[in-house]
Every structure is written in structure tokens, then in C-alpha cells.
Tab-separated table of C-alpha atoms in Angstrom:
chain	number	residue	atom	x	y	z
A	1	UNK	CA	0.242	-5.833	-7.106
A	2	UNK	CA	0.275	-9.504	-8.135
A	3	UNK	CA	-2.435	-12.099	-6.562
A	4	UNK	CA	1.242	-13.676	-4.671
A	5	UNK	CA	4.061	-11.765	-4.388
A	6	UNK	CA	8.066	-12.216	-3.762
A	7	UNK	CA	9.879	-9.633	-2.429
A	8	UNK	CA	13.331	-8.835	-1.628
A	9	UNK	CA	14.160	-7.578	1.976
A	10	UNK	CA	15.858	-3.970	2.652
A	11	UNK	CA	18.989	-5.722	4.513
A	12	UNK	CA	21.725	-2.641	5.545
A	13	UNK	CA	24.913	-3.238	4.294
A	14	UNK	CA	23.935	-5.733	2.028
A	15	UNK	CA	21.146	-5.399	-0.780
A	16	UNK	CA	22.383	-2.896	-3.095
A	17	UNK	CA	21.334	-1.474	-6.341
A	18	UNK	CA	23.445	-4.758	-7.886
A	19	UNK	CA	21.717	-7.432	-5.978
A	20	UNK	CA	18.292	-5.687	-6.152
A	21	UNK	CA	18.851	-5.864	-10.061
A	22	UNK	CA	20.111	-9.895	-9.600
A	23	UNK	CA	17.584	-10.923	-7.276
A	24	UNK	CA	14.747	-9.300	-9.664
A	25	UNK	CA	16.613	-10.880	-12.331
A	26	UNK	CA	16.057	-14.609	-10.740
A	27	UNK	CA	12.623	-13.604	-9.980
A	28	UNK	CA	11.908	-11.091	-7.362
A	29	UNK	CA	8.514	-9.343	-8.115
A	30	UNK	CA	9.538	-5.959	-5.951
A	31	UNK	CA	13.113	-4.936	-4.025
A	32	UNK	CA	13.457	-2.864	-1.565
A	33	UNK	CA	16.401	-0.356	-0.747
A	34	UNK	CA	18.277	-0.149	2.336
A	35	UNK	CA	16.438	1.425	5.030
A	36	UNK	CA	17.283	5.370	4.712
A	37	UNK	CA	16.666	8.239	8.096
A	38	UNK	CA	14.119	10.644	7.278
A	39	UNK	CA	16.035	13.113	8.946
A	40	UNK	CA	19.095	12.445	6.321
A	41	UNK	CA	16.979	12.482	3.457
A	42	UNK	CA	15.084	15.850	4.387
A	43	UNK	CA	18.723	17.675	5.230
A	44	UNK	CA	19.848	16.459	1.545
A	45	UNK	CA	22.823	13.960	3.345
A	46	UNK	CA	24.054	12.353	0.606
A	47	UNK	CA	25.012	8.498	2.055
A	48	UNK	CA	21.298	8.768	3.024
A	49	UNK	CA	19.884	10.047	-0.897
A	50	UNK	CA	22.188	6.820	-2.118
A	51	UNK	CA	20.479	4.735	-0.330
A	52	UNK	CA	17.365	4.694	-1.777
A	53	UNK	CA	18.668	5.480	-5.299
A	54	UNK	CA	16.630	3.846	-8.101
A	55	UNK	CA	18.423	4.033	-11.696
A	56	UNK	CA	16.456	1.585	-13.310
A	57	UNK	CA	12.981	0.649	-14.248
A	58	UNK	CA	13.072	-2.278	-11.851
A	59	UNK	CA	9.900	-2.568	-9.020
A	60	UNK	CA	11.262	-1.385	-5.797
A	61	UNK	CA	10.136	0.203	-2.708
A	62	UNK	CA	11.782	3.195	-0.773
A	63	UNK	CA	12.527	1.700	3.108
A	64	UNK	CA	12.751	4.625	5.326
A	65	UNK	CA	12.926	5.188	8.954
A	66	UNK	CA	11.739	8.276	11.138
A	67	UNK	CA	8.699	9.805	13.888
A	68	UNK	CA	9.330	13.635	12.551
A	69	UNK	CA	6.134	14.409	10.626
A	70	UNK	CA	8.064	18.131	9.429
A	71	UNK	CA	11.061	16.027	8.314
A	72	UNK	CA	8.851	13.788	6.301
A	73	UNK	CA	6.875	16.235	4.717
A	74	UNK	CA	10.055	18.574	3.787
A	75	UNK	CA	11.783	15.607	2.108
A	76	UNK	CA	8.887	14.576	0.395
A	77	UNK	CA	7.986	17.926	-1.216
A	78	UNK	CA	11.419	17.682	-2.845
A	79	UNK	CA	11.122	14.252	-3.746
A	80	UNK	CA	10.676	13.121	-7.914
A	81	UNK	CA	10.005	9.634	-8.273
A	82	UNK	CA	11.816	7.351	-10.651
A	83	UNK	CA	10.862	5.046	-13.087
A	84	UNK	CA	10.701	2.007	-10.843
A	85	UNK	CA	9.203	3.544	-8.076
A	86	UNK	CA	6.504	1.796	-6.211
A	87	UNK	CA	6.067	3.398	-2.832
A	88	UNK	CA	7.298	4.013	0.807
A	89	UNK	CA	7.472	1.350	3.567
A	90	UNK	CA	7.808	2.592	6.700
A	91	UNK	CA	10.157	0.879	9.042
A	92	UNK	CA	8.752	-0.300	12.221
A	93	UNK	CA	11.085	-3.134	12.818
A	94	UNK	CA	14.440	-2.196	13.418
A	95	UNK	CA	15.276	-4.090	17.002
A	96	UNK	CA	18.247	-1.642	17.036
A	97	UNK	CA	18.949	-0.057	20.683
A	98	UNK	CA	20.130	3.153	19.220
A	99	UNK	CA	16.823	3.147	16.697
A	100	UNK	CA	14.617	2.257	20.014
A	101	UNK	CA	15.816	4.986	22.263
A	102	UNK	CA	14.976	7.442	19.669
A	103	UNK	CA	11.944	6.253	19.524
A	104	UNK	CA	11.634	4.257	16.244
A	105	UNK	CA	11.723	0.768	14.911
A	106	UNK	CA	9.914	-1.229	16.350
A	107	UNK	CA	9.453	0.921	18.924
A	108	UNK	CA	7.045	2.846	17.094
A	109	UNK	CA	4.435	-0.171	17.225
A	110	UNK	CA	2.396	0.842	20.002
A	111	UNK	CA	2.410	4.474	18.925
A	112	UNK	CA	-0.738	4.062	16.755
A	113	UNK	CA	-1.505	7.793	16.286
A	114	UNK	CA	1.797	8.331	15.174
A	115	UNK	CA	1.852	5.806	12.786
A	116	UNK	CA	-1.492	6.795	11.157
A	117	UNK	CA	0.375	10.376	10.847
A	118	UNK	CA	2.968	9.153	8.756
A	119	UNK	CA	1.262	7.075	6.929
A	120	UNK	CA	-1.462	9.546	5.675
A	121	UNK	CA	1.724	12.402	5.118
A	122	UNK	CA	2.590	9.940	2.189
A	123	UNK	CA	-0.591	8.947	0.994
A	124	UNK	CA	-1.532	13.006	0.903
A	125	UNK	CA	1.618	13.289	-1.261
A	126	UNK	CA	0.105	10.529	-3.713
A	127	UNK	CA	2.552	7.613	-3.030
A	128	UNK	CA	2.102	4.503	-1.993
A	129	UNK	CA	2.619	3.491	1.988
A	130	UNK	CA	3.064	0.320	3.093
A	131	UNK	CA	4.781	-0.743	6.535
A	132	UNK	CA	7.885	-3.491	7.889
A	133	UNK	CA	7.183	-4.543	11.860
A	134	UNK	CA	8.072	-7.121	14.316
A	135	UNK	CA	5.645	-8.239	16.603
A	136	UNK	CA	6.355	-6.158	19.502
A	137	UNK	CA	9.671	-4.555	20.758
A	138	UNK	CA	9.500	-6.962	23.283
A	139	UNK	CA	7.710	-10.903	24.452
A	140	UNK	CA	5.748	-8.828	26.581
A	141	UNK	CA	4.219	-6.528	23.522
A	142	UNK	CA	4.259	-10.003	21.425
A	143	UNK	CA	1.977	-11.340	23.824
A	144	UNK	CA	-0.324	-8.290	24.445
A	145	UNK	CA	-0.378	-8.432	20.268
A	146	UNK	CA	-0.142	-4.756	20.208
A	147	UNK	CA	0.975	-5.433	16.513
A	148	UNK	CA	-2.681	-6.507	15.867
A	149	UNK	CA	-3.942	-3.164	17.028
A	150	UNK	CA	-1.458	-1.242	14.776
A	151	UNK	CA	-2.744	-3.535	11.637
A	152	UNK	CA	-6.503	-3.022	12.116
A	153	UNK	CA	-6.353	1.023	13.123
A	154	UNK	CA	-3.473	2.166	10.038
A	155	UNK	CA	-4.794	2.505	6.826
A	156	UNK	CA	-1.274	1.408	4.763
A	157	UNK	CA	-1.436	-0.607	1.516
A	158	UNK	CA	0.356	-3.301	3.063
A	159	UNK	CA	1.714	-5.126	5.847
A	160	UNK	CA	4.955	-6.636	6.020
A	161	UNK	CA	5.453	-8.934	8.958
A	162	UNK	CA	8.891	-10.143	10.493
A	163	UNK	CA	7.260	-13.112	12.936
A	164	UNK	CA	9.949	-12.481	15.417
A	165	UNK	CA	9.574	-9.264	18.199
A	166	UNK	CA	12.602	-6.887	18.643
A	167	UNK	CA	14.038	-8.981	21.688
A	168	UNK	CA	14.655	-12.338	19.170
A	169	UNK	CA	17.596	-13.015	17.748
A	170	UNK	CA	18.053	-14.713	14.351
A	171	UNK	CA	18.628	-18.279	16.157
A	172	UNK	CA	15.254	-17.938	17.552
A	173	UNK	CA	12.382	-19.727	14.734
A	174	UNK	CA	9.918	-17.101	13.419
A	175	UNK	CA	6.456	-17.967	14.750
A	176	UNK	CA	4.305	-18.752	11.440
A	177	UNK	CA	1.422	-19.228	13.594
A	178	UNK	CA	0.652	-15.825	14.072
A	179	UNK	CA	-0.480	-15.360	10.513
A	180	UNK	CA	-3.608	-16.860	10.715
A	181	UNK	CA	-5.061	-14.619	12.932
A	182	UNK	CA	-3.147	-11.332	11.428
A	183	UNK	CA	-4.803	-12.354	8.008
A	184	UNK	CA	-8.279	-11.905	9.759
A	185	UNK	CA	-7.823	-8.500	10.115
A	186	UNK	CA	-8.644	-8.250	6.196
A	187	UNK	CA	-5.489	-6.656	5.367
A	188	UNK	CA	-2.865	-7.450	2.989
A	189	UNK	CA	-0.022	-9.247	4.624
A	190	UNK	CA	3.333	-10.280	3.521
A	191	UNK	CA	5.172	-12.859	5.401
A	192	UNK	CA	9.029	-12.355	6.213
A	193	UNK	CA	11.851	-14.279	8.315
A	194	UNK	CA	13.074	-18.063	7.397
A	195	UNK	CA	11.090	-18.533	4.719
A	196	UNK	CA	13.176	-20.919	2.288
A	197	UNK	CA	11.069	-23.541	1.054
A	198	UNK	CA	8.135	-24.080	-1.489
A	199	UNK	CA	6.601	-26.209	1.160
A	200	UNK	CA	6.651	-22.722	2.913
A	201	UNK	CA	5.081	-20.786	0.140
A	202	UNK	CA	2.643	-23.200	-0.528
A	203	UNK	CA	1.533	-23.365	3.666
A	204	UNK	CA	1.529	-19.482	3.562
A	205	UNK	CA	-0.896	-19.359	0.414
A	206	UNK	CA	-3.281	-21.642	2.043
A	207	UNK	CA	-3.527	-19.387	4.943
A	208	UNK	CA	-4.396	-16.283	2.788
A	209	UNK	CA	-0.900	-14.376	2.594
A	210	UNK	CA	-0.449	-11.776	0.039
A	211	UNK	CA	3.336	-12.394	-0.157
A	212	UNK	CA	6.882	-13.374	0.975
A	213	UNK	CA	9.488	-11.211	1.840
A	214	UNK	CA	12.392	-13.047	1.692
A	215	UNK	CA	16.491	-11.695	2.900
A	216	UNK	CA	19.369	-13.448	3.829
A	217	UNK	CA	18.067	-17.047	2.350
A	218	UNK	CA	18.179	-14.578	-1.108
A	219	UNK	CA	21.778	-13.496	0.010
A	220	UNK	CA	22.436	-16.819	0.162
A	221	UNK	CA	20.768	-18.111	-3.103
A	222	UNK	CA	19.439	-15.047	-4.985
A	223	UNK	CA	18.019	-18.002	-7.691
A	224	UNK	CA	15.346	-18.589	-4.885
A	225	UNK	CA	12.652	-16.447	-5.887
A	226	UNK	CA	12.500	-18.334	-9.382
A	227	UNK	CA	12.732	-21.917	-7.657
A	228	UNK	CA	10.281	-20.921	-5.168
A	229	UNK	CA	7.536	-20.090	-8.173
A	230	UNK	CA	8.807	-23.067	-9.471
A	231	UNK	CA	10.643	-21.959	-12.321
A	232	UNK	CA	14.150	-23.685	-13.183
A	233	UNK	CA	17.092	-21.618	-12.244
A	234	UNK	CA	20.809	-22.871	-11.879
A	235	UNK	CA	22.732	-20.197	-13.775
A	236	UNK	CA	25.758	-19.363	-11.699
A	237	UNK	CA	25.171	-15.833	-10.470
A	238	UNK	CA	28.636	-14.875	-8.943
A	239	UNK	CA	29.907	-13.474	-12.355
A	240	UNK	CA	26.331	-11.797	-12.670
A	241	UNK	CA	26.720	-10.297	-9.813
A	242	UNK	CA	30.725	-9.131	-10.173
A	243	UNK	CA	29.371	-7.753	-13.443
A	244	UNK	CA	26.510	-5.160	-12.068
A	245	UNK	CA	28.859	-4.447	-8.962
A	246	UNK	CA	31.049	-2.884	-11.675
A	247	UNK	CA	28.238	-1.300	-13.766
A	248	UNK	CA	27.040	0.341	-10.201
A	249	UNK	CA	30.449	1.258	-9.273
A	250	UNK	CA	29.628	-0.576	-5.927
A	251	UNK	CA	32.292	-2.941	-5.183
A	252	UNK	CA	33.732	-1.132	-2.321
A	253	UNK	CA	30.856	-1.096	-0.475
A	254	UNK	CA	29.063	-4.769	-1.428
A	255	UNK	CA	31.913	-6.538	-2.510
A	256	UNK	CA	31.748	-9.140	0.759
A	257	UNK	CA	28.410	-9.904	-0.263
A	258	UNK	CA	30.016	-12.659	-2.869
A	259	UNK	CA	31.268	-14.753	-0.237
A	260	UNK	CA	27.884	-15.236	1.518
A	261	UNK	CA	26.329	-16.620	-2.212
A	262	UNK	CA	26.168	-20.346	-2.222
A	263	UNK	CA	26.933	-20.619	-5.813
């Protein structure tokens, strides 16, 4: 991995094997798929397998969602990796209520044990493992910074952080001051929700962040990655885009995605 990385967000229903190829196109240094159910991948389902599809050599990391060590195991003995292929990243930030009363998402933050289970399932198999969270299912678990716990005690390859906890909406800011004291910990951290500016990037460097994760700002301008490096980029990406929904035979399913591009 890069000394500073930009990375495209798994966002359901909406980052696709097309926009994962545009957004690396306009500078994304890794993508990430949709997030995926272990449970569907292990029994074969097939909506679940084309969700983390990777046809092309382009960096991207497997999101997937689950607490059944079996499950896990049994899909990754059949797994083959692709070219492309970077790793798993365990989600433990879905604020979902049907994700949270199954136990997962970010409900899975305070279940350390478990966590280090997973994790070392994958890393046994010889892949990567890396890990999505919130800072707590709830403002109580934000406060009590059980997220800090999880951070020092799992041994993943790195941390991607959504500075909001499960309870927060999207209208509520994402608290960048957190960071500081997460980067203390030693560990390689990523930073994720409303980042949009350089002035951003450049305040998230100077606090010793690995990275930016960056989703529906991307949706809305996938040239962002590029302009946040400070490269040039104004190409109109609407026909781009129209152009790999075809070559993916995707345009049932991401077609509404054009109208959220601010071309």
C-alpha cells in the first residue's frame, strides 16, 4: 500500500463493477465491492457471488459481512482470487436494524473476541484483512470509545473509520477529531465520511492518516480522487460511465446512478 491512499467506498446499490472501473479511472488507488453476507457467499447464492465479482486487474477489496466462523471458513476454502484482488474488509459498520439484531455491523464492535476470530480465519487462509466500523452502535458506545479497544486488541492490516456511530444519520457532521487519538494506537487508519476537500486531505495527512475513503462525494464527482491529489481532471464522465454500464451489462441495476453525477 501507498504512503497516502484514496479509496472508493463499498456503497449498496450503488458502486458497481462500472463505477469501481470510473472512479479508479479518475484516480482511486483501491475500490471496494458492495458489501456481500458470508452466509450467501458460503451457500454459493448467486446475487451474493456478483457482488463481489472482480473481472479486471483493477485494486479492489472484497466487503463482506457475517459472525459465522464455519460459514467463513467454507466460503473461503472455495474461494480463487482474481487478478485485482487485494483482500477482505470486514464490515463492522452497517447501522442497519436488521444487520444489528443479527448481531453484525456495527454491532459487532464490542465483540472483540469475535472479531479477532474472523480476522485471523482470513489471515490463516493467506489474504489480506482489513476492517470498516463506526464508532459505536450507539453515543453511548461512542463515548465509552469501545472502538478504541477493538483497534488496539485486532491484529487487521487496516482500519477504516466512518467518524459517525450507528445512531447518526448522514445530516449529522462526522467528528474528525477523533482521529488524533485513534492514530496513537499505531495502526493504520483510513479516514471515511464527508471528506470532499483538499483542505481535508491535507488536515488528515498532518495528523498521521494512512488514507481516505471517500463515497457519495465520488458518486457525486467520481473526478475527485484526481483533484484531490491534485491532478487536473474535467473530462465529462457521464458517457464514460454509460459506456462501461454497457460493457458490464449493468444498466438495469446502476442505471440511476447517472442522475446523482454532477457532470
Amino acid at each position: 500500500m501507498k504512503d497516502f491512499v484514496y479509496m472508493l467506498a463499498p456503497m449498496e446499490d450503488a458502486i458497481g463493477l462500472a463505477f469501481r472501473e470510473l472512479s479508479y479511472n479518475h484516480g482511486a488507488d483501491y475500490t471496494f465491492t458492495e458489501m456481500a453476507r458470508v452466509d450467501g457467499l458460503a451457500r454459493n447464492n448467486q446475487s451474493s457471488l456478483r457482488k463481489i465479482e472482480i473481472r479486471k486487474p483493477i485494486p479492489t477489496y472484497i466487503q463482506i459481512i457475517g459472525s459465522n466462523e464455519k460459514k467463513l471458513e467454507q466460503f473461503l476454502n472455495e474461494f480463487k482470487p482474481p487478478k485485482g484482488f487485494q483482500g477482505f474488509n470486514l464490515n463492522l459498520g452497517c447501522p442497519s436494524p436488521k444487520m444489528i439484531e443479527k448481531g453484525l455491523g456495527c454491532a459487532l464492535i464490542k465483540r472483540i473476541s469475535k472479531v479477532k476470530k474472523l480476522v485471523k480465519i482470513i489471515k490463516d487462509k493467506g489474504y489480506s484483512a482489513s476492517i470498516k466500523l463506526r464508532l459505536g452502535m450507539n453515543e453511548f458506545e461512542r463515548r465509552n470509545k469501545n472502538y478504541l479497544n477493538l483497534i488496539k486488541e485486532v491484529d487487521a492490516d487496516f482500519f477504516i473509520i466512518h467518524a459517525r456511530d450507528g445512531s447518526q444519520t448522514y445530516d449529522d457532521p462526522a467528528d474528525f477529531t477523533v482521529y488524533e487519538e485513534i492514530v496513537k494506537t499505531g495502526k493504520k487508519i483510513i479516514a471515511n465520511g464527508d471528506i470532499k476537500t483538499k483542505e481535508q486531505v491535507d488536515e488528515l495527512k498532518k495528523m498521521g492518516l494512512a488514507g481516505v475513503m471517500i463515497g457519495r462525494a465520488a458518486v457525486e464527482n467520481p473526478r475527485l480522487f484526481n483533484q484531490l491529489k491534485g491532478i487536473k481532471d474535467d473530462k465529462k464522465v457521464i458517457p464514460e460511465l454509460k459506456k462501461l454500464l454497457e460493457e458490464y451489462n449493468q444498466n438495469k441495476k446502476f442505471n440511476k446512478i447517472l442522475k446523482r453525477i454532477k457532470d
